[in-house]
mmCIF file of C-alpha atoms in Angstrom:
data_model
loop_
_atom_site.group_PDB
_atom_site.id
_atom_site.type_symbol
_atom_site.label_atom_id
_atom_site.label_comp_id
_atom_site.label_asym_id
_atom_site.label_seq_id
_atom_site.Cartn_x
_atom_site.Cartn_y
_atom_site.Cartn_z
ATOM 1 C CA ILE A 1 -14.040 -27.616 -3.160
ATOM 2 C CA LEU A 2 -12.164 -27.174 0.130
ATOM 3 C CA SER A 3 -12.962 -23.477 0.316
ATOM 4 C CA GLN A 4 -16.607 -24.041 -0.646
ATOM 5 C CA VAL A 5 -17.095 -26.582 2.138
ATOM 6 C CA ALA A 6 -15.293 -24.216 4.517
ATOM 7 C CA ARG A 7 -17.659 -21.377 3.573
ATOM 8 C CA LEU A 8 -20.602 -23.602 4.424
ATOM 9 C CA TYR A 9 -19.006 -24.362 7.783
ATOM 10 C CA ILE A 10 -18.584 -20.633 8.377
ATOM 11 C CA ARG A 11 -22.259 -19.999 7.557
ATOM 12 C CA LEU A 12 -23.205 -22.729 10.011
ATOM 13 C CA GLY A 13 -21.025 -21.169 12.707
ATOM 14 C CA ARG A 14 -18.616 -24.113 12.619
ATOM 15 C CA HIS A 15 -15.526 -21.937 12.376
ATOM 16 C CA ALA A 16 -13.144 -24.468 13.937
ATOM 17 C CA ASP A 17 -14.137 -26.981 11.240
ATOM 18 C CA ALA A 18 -13.518 -24.424 8.489
ATOM 19 C CA ILE A 19 -9.987 -23.525 9.563
ATOM 20 C CA PRO A 20 -8.114 -26.713 8.560
ATOM 21 C CA LEU A 21 -9.895 -26.800 5.195
ATOM 22 C CA LEU A 22 -8.968 -23.195 4.496
ATOM 23 C CA VAL A 23 -5.375 -23.777 5.568
ATOM 24 C CA LYS A 24 -5.170 -26.654 3.076
ATOM 25 C CA ALA A 25 -6.792 -24.520 0.369
ATOM 26 C CA ARG A 26 -4.356 -21.679 1.089
ATOM 27 C CA ASP A 27 -1.433 -24.100 0.886
ATOM 28 C CA LEU A 28 -2.661 -25.204 -2.540
ATOM 29 C CA ILE A 29 -3.385 -21.669 -3.801
ATOM 30 C CA PRO A 30 -1.350 -19.353 -1.536
ATOM 31 C CA GLU A 31 -2.148 -16.081 -3.306
ATOM 32 C CA ASN A 32 -5.943 -16.459 -3.494
ATOM 33 C CA PRO A 33 -7.350 -13.464 -1.580
ATOM 34 C CA ASP A 34 -10.801 -15.063 -1.139
ATOM 35 C CA ILE A 35 -9.320 -18.048 0.661
ATOM 36 C CA ILE A 36 -7.139 -15.844 2.877
ATOM 37 C CA ASN A 37 -10.106 -13.609 3.659
ATOM 38 C CA ASP A 38 -12.287 -16.586 4.572
ATOM 39 C CA LEU A 39 -9.521 -18.023 6.754
ATOM 40 C CA GLY A 40 -9.356 -14.689 8.577
ATOM 41 C CA VAL A 41 -13.120 -14.773 9.163
ATOM 42 C CA ALA A 42 -12.957 -18.315 10.548
ATOM 43 C CA LEU A 43 -10.031 -17.418 12.799
ATOM 44 C CA THR A 44 -11.729 -14.273 14.095
ATOM 45 C CA PHE A 45 -14.930 -16.078 14.997
ATOM 46 C CA ASN A 46 -12.919 -18.915 16.525
ATOM 47 C CA GLY A 47 -11.362 -16.486 19.020
ATOM 48 C CA GLN A 48 -8.101 -16.126 17.107
ATOM 49 C CA ALA A 49 -8.438 -12.502 16.023
ATOM 50 C CA SER A 50 -4.726 -11.721 16.353
ATOM 51 C CA GLU A 51 -3.892 -14.490 13.861
ATOM 52 C CA ALA A 52 -6.598 -13.153 11.554
ATOM 53 C CA VAL A 53 -5.149 -9.635 11.764
ATOM 54 C CA SER A 54 -1.737 -10.974 10.732
ATOM 55 C CA LEU A 55 -3.338 -12.594 7.683
ATOM 56 C CA TYR A 56 -5.221 -9.432 6.783
ATOM 57 C CA GLU A 57 -2.089 -7.310 7.086
ATOM 58 C CA LYS A 58 -0.275 -9.626 4.665
ATOM 59 C CA LEU A 59 -3.312 -9.618 2.391
ATOM 60 C CA ALA A 60 -3.373 -5.806 2.380
ATOM 61 C CA THR A 61 0.243 -5.838 1.224
ATOM 62 C CA SER A 62 -0.126 -8.539 -1.426
ATOM 63 C CA HIS A 63 -3.578 -7.445 -2.686
ATOM 64 C CA PRO A 64 -4.007 -3.770 -1.727
ATOM 65 C CA ASP A 65 -7.103 -3.388 -3.907
ATOM 66 C CA TYR A 66 -8.935 -6.363 -2.391
ATOM 67 C CA ALA A 67 -11.644 -4.371 -0.611
ATOM 68 C CA PRO A 68 -13.756 -7.245 0.791
ATOM 69 C CA ALA A 69 -11.136 -7.953 3.449
ATOM 70 C CA GLY A 70 -11.420 -4.390 4.793
ATOM 71 C CA PHE A 71 -14.490 -5.073 6.892
ATOM 72 C CA ASN A 72 -13.200 -8.388 8.186
ATOM 73 C CA HIS A 73 -9.815 -6.874 9.062
ATOM 74 C CA GLY A 74 -11.535 -4.031 10.894
ATOM 75 C CA TYR A 75 -13.867 -6.440 12.678
ATOM 76 C CA ALA A 76 -10.933 -8.605 13.813
ATOM 77 C CA LEU A 77 -9.275 -5.483 15.226
ATOM 78 C CA VAL A 78 -12.497 -4.598 17.060
ATOM 79 C CA GLN A 79 -12.443 -8.069 18.608
ATOM 80 C CA MET A 80 -8.959 -7.224 19.863
ATOM 81 C CA SER A 81 -10.244 -3.854 21.167
ATOM 82 C CA ASP A 82 -7.939 -2.000 18.772
ATOM 83 C CA TYR A 83 -10.561 0.555 17.798
ATOM 84 C CA GLU A 84 -8.057 3.141 16.599
ATOM 85 C CA LYS A 85 -6.782 0.856 13.836
ATOM 86 C CA ALA A 86 -10.231 -0.596 13.101
ATOM 87 C CA ARG A 87 -12.000 2.694 12.409
ATOM 88 C CA PRO A 88 -10.146 3.736 9.217
ATOM 89 C CA LEU A 89 -10.488 0.219 7.795
ATOM 90 C CA LEU A 90 -14.230 0.188 8.396
ATOM 91 C CA GLU A 91 -14.627 3.700 6.992
ATOM 92 C CA ALA A 92 -12.649 2.765 3.880
ATOM 93 C CA PHE A 93 -14.737 -0.378 3.455
ATOM 94 C CA LEU A 94 -17.917 1.715 3.648
ATOM 95 C CA GLU A 95 -16.618 3.827 0.779
ATOM 96 C CA TYR A 96 -16.378 0.592 -1.215
ATOM 97 C CA GLU A 97 -19.720 -0.769 0.008
ATOM 98 C CA PRO A 98 -21.680 2.137 1.541
ATOM 99 C CA GLU A 99 -24.828 0.145 2.244
ATOM 100 C CA ASN A 100 -23.222 -2.632 4.277
ATOM 101 C CA ALA A 101 -25.365 -2.634 7.406
ATOM 102 C CA MET A 102 -22.937 -4.778 9.387
ATOM 103 C CA ALA A 103 -20.057 -2.379 8.785
ATOM 104 C CA ILE A 104 -22.286 0.562 9.673
ATOM 105 C CA GLY A 105 -23.351 -1.223 12.867
ATOM 106 C CA VAL A 106 -19.781 -1.989 13.914
ATOM 107 C CA LEU A 107 -18.797 1.612 13.257
ATOM 108 C CA ALA A 108 -21.754 2.668 15.428
ATOM 109 C CA MET A 109 -20.389 0.572 18.283
ATOM 110 C CA LEU A 110 -17.016 2.291 17.879
ATOM 111 C CA GLU A 111 -18.769 5.639 18.200
ATOM 112 C CA LEU A 112 -20.455 4.403 21.348
ATOM 113 C CA ALA A 113 -17.087 3.248 22.715
ATOM 114 C CA ASP A 114 -15.826 6.798 22.026
ATOM 115 C CA ASP A 115 -18.731 8.137 24.114
ATOM 116 C CA GLN A 116 -20.568 9.445 21.069
ATOM 117 C CA PRO A 117 -24.057 7.954 21.596
ATOM 118 C CA GLU A 118 -25.774 10.460 19.285
ATOM 119 C CA ARG A 119 -23.478 9.544 16.400
ATOM 120 C CA ALA A 120 -23.900 5.854 17.251
ATOM 121 C CA LEU A 121 -27.697 6.227 17.053
ATOM 122 C CA GLU A 122 -27.414 8.051 13.721
ATOM 123 C CA LEU A 123 -25.364 5.185 12.330
ATOM 124 C CA LEU A 124 -27.728 2.567 13.735
ATOM 125 C CA ASP A 125 -30.644 4.376 12.112
ATOM 126 C CA GLN A 126 -28.666 4.284 8.866
ATOM 127 C CA ALA A 127 -28.110 0.533 9.294
ATOM 128 C CA ILE A 128 -31.845 0.094 9.895
ATOM 129 C CA GLU A 129 -32.631 2.043 6.747
ATOM 130 C CA VAL A 130 -30.246 -0.128 4.729
ATOM 131 C CA ALA A 131 -31.333 -3.461 6.268
ATOM 132 C CA PRO A 132 -34.754 -3.039 7.882
ATOM 133 C CA GLN A 133 -35.172 -6.793 8.415
ATOM 134 C CA TRP A 134 -32.001 -7.085 10.529
ATOM 135 C CA ALA A 135 -32.848 -6.933 14.242
ATOM 136 C CA THR A 136 -29.415 -6.123 15.675
ATOM 137 C CA PRO A 137 -29.384 -2.354 15.010
ATOM 138 C CA TYR A 138 -32.850 -1.991 16.569
ATOM 139 C CA LEU A 139 -31.672 -3.847 19.664
ATOM 140 C CA ASP A 140 -28.411 -1.898 19.881
ATOM 141 C CA ALA A 141 -30.247 1.424 19.498
ATOM 142 C CA SER A 142 -32.724 0.361 22.155
ATOM 143 C CA GLY A 143 -29.882 -0.419 24.529
ATOM 144 C CA ILE A 144 -28.281 2.978 23.950
ATOM 145 C CA CYS A 145 -31.574 4.777 24.549
ATOM 146 C CA ALA A 146 -32.314 2.755 27.696
ATOM 147 C CA THR A 147 -28.843 3.502 29.085
ATOM 148 C CA ARG A 148 -29.489 7.184 28.528
ATOM 149 C CA GLY A 149 -32.848 6.991 30.315
ATOM 150 C CA GLU A 150 -34.791 7.479 27.087
ATOM 151 C CA ASP A 151 -37.263 4.718 27.812
ATOM 152 C CA GLU A 152 -39.861 5.745 25.217
ATOM 153 C CA HIS A 153 -37.245 5.742 22.466
ATOM 154 C CA ALA A 154 -35.884 2.411 23.695
ATOM 155 C CA LEU A 155 -39.375 0.948 23.621
ATOM 156 C CA ALA A 156 -39.987 2.276 20.110
ATOM 157 C CA TYR A 157 -36.874 0.477 18.841
ATOM 158 C CA LEU A 158 -37.911 -2.726 20.634
ATOM 159 C CA GLU A 159 -41.379 -2.569 19.111
ATOM 160 C CA LYS A 160 -39.817 -2.246 15.659
ATOM 161 C CA ALA A 161 -37.515 -5.161 16.453
ATOM 162 C CA LEU A 162 -40.550 -7.303 17.270
ATOM 163 C CA VAL A 163 -41.564 -7.060 13.630
ATOM 164 C CA VAL A 164 -38.296 -8.590 12.405
ATOM 165 C CA THR A 165 -37.232 -11.017 15.135
ATOM 166 C CA SER A 166 -38.677 -13.358 17.719
ATOM 167 C CA PRO A 167 -40.313 -11.976 20.852
ATOM 168 C CA ALA A 168 -37.813 -13.967 22.945
ATOM 169 C CA VAL A 169 -34.912 -11.934 21.548
ATOM 170 C CA VAL A 170 -36.708 -8.652 22.236
ATOM 171 C CA TYR A 171 -37.717 -9.821 25.700
ATOM 172 C CA GLN A 172 -34.102 -10.652 26.509
ATOM 173 C CA GLN A 173 -33.047 -7.129 25.468
ATOM 174 C CA PHE A 174 -35.939 -5.619 27.450
ATOM 175 C CA GLN A 175 -34.780 -7.472 30.575
ATOM 176 C CA SER A 176 -31.282 -6.053 30.296
ATOM 177 C CA PRO A 177 -30.650 -3.045 32.514
#
């Protein structure tokens, strides 16, 4: 029950509330990879990515075939700006779950950080294809196009985003330089 309540807290964005429940659950069942993975998620989103990475490294040793932690481990590393270590984890996770739009989107941002905007746009288009109702890749692609001076392309992405998210979110992106 502890981990189930904690998962609800995580869904609600109440990561700090989830952490003590997951610590208790882990103490009760120390080798449960789901609990450890969830604790890592809560820690990452609570600004404790380095602690999450330590958990994920131990989890990778104790449960090397537990693929669901791959994305979360990679994401925690991204939060720490350790893109070099994050990339292979995200790529491996995408082999396990090739249509995970979030993982594709994070990998796109790594490409952008490596000054590969074309590759980033390709990946964002792939994320859009996989999850057309998710606004984030449209907004990210729009931002890349706007930065490159491709205003018509940026506008096209924003118009598509309007279909799947509130006008206020699109307006905020449009106001960004």
